[in-house]
Coordinates of C-alpha atoms in Angstrom, one line a residue:
X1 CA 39.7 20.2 45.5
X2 CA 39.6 19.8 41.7
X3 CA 41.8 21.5 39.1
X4 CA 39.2 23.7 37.2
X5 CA 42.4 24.7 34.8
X6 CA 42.6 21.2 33.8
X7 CA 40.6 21.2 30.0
X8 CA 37.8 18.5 30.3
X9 CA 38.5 15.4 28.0
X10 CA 37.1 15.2 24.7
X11 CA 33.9 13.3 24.3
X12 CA 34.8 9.8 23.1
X13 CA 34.3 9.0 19.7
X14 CA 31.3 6.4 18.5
X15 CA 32.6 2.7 18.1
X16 CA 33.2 2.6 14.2
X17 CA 31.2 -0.3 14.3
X18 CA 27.9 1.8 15.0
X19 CA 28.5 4.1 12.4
X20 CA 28.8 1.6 10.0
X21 CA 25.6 0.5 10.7
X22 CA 24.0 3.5 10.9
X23 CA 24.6 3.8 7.5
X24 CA 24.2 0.6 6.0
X25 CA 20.8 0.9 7.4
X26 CA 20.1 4.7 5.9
X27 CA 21.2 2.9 2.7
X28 CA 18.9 0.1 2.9
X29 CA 16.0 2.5 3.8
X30 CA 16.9 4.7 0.9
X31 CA 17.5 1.7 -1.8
X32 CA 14.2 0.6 -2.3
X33 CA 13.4 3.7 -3.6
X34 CA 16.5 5.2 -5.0
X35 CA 17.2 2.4 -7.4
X36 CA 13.9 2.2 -9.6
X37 CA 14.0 6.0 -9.7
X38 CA 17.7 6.3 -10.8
X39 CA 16.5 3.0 -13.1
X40 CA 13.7 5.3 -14.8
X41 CA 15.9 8.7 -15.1
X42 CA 18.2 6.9 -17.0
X43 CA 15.9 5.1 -19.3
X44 CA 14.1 8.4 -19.6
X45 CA 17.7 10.1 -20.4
X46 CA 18.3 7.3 -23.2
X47 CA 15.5 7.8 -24.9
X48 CA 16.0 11.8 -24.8
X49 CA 19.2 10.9 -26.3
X50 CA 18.1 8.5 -29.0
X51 CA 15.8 10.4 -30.2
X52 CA 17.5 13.6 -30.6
X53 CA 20.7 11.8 -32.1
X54 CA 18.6 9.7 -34.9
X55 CA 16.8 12.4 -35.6
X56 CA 13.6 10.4 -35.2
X57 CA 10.2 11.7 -36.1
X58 CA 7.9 12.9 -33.1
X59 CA 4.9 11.0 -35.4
X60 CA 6.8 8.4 -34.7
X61 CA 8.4 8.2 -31.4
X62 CA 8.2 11.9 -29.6
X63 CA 11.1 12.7 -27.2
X64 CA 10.2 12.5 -23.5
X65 CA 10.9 16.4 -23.3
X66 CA 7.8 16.8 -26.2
X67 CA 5.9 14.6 -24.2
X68 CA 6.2 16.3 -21.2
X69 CA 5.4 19.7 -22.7
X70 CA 2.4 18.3 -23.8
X71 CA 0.9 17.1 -20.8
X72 CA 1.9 20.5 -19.3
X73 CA -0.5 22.3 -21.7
X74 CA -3.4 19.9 -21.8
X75 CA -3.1 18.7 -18.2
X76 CA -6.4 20.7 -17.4
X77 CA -8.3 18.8 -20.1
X78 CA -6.5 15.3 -19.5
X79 CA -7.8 15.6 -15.3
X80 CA -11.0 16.4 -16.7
X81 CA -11.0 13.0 -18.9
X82 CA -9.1 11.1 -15.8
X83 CA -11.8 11.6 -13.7
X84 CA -14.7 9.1 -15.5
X85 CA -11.6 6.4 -15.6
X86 CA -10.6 7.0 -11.8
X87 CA -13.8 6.6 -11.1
X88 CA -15.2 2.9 -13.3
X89 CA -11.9 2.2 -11.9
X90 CA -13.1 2.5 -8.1
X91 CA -16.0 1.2 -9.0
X92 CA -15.2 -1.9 -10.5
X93 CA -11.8 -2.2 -8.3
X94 CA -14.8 -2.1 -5.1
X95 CA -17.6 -4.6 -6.7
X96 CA -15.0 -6.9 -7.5
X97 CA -13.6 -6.8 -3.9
X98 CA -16.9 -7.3 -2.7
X99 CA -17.7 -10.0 -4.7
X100 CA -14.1 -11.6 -4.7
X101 CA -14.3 -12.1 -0.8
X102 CA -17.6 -13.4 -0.6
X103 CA -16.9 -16.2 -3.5
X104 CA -14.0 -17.2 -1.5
X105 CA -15.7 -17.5 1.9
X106 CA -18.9 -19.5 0.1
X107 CA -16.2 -21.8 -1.6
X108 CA -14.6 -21.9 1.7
X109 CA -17.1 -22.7 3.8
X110 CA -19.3 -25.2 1.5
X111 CA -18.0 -28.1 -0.3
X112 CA -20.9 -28.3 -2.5
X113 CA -20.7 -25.0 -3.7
X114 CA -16.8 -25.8 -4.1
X115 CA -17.1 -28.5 -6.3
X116 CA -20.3 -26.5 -7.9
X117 CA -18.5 -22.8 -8.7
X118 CA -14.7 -22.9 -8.9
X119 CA -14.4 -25.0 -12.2
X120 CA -16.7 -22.6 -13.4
X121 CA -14.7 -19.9 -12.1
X122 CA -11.7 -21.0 -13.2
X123 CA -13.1 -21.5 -16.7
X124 CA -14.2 -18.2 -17.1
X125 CA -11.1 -17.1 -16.3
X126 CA -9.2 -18.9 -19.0
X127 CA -11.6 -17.4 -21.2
X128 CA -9.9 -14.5 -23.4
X129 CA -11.6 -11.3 -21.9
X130 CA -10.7 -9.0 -24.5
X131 CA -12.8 -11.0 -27.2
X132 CA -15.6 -10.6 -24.7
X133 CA -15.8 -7.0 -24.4
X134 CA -18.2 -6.4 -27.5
X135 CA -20.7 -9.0 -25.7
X136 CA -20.5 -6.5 -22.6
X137 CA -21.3 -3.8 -25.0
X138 CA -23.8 -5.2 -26.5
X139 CA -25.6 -6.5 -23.2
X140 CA -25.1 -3.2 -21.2
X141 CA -25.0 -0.6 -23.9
X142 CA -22.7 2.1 -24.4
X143 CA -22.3 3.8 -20.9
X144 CA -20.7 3.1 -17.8
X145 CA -22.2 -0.2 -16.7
X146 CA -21.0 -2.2 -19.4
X147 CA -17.2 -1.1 -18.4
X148 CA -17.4 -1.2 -14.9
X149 CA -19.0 -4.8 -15.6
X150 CA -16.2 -5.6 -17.8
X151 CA -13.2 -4.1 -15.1
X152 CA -15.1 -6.5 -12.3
X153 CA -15.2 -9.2 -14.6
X154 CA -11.4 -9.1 -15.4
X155 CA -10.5 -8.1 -11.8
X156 CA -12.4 -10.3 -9.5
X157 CA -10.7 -13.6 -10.0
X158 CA -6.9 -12.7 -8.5
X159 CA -9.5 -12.1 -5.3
X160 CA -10.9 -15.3 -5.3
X161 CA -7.9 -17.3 -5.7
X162 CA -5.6 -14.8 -3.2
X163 CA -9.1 -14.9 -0.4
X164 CA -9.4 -18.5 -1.1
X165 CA -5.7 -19.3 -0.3
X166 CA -5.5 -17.6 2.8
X167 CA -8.7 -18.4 4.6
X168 CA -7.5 -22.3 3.4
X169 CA -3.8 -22.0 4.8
X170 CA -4.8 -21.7 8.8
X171 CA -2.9 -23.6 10.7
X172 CA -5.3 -27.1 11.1
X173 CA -4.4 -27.6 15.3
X174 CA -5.6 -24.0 15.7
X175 CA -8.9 -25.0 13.8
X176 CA -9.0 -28.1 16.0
X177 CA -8.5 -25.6 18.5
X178 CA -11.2 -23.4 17.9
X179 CA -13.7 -26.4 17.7
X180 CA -12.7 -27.6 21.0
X181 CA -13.6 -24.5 23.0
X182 CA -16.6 -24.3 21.0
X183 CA -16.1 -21.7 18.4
X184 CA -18.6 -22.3 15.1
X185 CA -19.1 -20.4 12.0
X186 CA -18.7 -16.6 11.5
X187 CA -16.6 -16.1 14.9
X188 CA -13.9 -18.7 13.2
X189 CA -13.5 -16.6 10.0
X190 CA -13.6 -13.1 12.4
X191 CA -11.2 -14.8 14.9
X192 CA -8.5 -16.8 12.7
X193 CA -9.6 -17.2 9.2
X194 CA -9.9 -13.3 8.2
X195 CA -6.7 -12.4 10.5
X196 CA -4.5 -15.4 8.9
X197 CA -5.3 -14.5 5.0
X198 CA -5.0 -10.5 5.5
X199 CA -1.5 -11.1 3.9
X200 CA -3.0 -13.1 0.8
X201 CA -6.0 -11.1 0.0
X202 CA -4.2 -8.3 -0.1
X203 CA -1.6 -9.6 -2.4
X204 CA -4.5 -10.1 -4.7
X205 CA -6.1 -6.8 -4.0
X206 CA -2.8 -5.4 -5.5
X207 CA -3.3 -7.7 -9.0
X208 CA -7.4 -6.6 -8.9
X209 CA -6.6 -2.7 -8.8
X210 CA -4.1 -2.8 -12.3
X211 CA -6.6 -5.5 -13.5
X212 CA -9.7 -2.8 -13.0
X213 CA -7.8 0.0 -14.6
X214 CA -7.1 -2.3 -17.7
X215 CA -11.2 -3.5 -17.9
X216 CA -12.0 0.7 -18.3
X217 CA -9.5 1.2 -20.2
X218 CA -10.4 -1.5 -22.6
X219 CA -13.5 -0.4 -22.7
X220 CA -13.1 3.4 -23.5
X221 CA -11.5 2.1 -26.4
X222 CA -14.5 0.2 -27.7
X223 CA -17.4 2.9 -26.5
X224 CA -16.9 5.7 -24.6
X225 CA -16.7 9.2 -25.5
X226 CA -15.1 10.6 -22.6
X227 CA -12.0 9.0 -20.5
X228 CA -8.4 8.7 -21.3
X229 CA -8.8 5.6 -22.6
X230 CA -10.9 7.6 -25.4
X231 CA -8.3 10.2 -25.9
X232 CA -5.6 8.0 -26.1
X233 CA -7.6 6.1 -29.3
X234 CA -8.5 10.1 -30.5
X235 CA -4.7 11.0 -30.4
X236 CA -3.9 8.0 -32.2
X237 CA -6.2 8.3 -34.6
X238 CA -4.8 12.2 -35.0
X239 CA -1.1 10.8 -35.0
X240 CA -0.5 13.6 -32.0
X241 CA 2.2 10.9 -30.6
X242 CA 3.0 13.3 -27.5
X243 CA -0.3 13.6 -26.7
X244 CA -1.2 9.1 -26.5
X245 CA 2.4 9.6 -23.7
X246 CA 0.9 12.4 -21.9
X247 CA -2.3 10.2 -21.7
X248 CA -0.2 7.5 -20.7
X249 CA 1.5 9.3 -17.8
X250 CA -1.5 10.1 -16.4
X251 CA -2.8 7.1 -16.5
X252 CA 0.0 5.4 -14.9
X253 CA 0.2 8.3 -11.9
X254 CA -3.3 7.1 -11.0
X255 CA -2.6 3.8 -11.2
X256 CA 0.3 4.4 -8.8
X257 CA -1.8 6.3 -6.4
X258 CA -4.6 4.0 -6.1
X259 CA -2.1 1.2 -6.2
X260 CA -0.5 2.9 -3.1
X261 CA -3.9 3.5 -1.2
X262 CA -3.9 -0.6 -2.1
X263 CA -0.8 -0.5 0.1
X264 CA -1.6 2.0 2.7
X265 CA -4.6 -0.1 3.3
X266 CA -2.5 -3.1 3.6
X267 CA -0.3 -1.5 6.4
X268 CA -3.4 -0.7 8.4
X269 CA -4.6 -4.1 8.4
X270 CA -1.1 -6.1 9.3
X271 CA -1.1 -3.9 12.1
X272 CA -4.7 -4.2 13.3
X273 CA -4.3 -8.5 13.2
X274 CA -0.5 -8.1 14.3
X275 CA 1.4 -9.1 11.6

């Protein structure tokens, strides 16, 4: 019969070498993050400190605590002018998507209109865009058409190239492949193509979405009357310093969020094809 005096022994303790591992991997999940944050509250903390130490002039360069005062007491009226530039941003982020894509699997697919449209592609893409925006203006008037035209036009070509390098890097014996059990046409795109470049379009999806934001932006400046683009150019012209950051926040939170949705996307798909 057993002792029941006797105290049970103590649990043994974890091999050192798990722990250890349990967190170097907490710290490798957590770096990624950690780091550009800590980067950005110290470069935030610098400036604070400059600019209060050398006394310098918020027409000039406001301190990050004016700046975020400001936004706090327009932020109603800066969402109001965010939401014409989220969505031209959408809109020319999605056309150029659309249209990216579909260049890529016409050049793709045809050799003819290979040799035919990318040299022309490519030229219009060395063209300077920016000294092309009046022409946009000037074709599409004033309103929103002329800068969604001008986001797509900017943004579609990191589509083409990205598309047009994946659906070209499939692996040539699983081509062969697919000709010898007698796949043809669309079902080789659905079936290898498309799964195989997933990684590469969306690589350029990522450049197109902070290329589209930059196309409405660009074109606020020039036309609109409405758009933080405009108040950015109306606060400059004002000298209310605080007020172009507090634009300039904003603008880069949505770029962040619909750069993220870029990415969420992304996730989606790798898992769909498996990769």
């Amino acid at each position: 019969m057993p002792d029941l005096t006797t105290p049970s022994s103590p649990a043994a303790p974890p091999p050192p070498g798990l722990a250890a591992r349990g967190l170097a991997g907490a710290r490798a999940r957590i770096r990624p993050f950690a780091l550009p944050i800590l980067t950005a509250a110290l470069i935030i903390a610098a400036w604070e400190v400059v600019v209060r130490v050398r006394h310098i002039p918020e027409v000039l360069l406001p301190a990050p605590s004016a700046v975020a005062a400001r936004l706090w007491e327009t932020l109603p009226f800066l969402l109001q002018q965010a939401v014409p530039t989220t969505l031209e941003t959408v809109a020319g982020f999605a056309i150029s998507t659309v249209l990216g894509i579909s260049l890529a699997v016409l050049v793709t697919a045809s050799r003819f209109a290979r040799e035919a449209l990318y040299p022309n592609i490519v030229f219009f893409q060395l063209i300077p865009k920016i000294a092309l925006a009046p022409l946009f203006i000037v074709w599409l008037g004033i309103g929103s058409p002329s800068r969604v035209t001008f986001s797509v036009f900017i943004s579609f070509f990191p589509v083409v190239v990205a598309t047009l390098t994946g659906l070209t890097s499939v692996d040539r014996d699983l081509l062969r492949l697919c000709r010898a059990v007698g796949a043809r046409g669309w079902k080789v795109y659905t079936q290898v193509r498309f799964p195989a470049a997933v990684p590469h379009i969306f690589s350029g999806l990522k450049i197109a979405i902070t290329f589209a934001m930059i196309g409405v932006i660009v074109g606020e400046f020039i036309t609109a009357q409405a758009g933080l683009g405009y108040m950015i150019l109306f606060a400059a012209s004002q000298a209310e310093m605080a007020l172009i950051f507090a634009s300039i926040v904003l603008l880069c939170v949505i770029g962040l969020a619909l750069y993220a949705l870029v990415v969420v996307a992304e996730a989606f798909a790798l898992k769909r094809y498996g990769a």
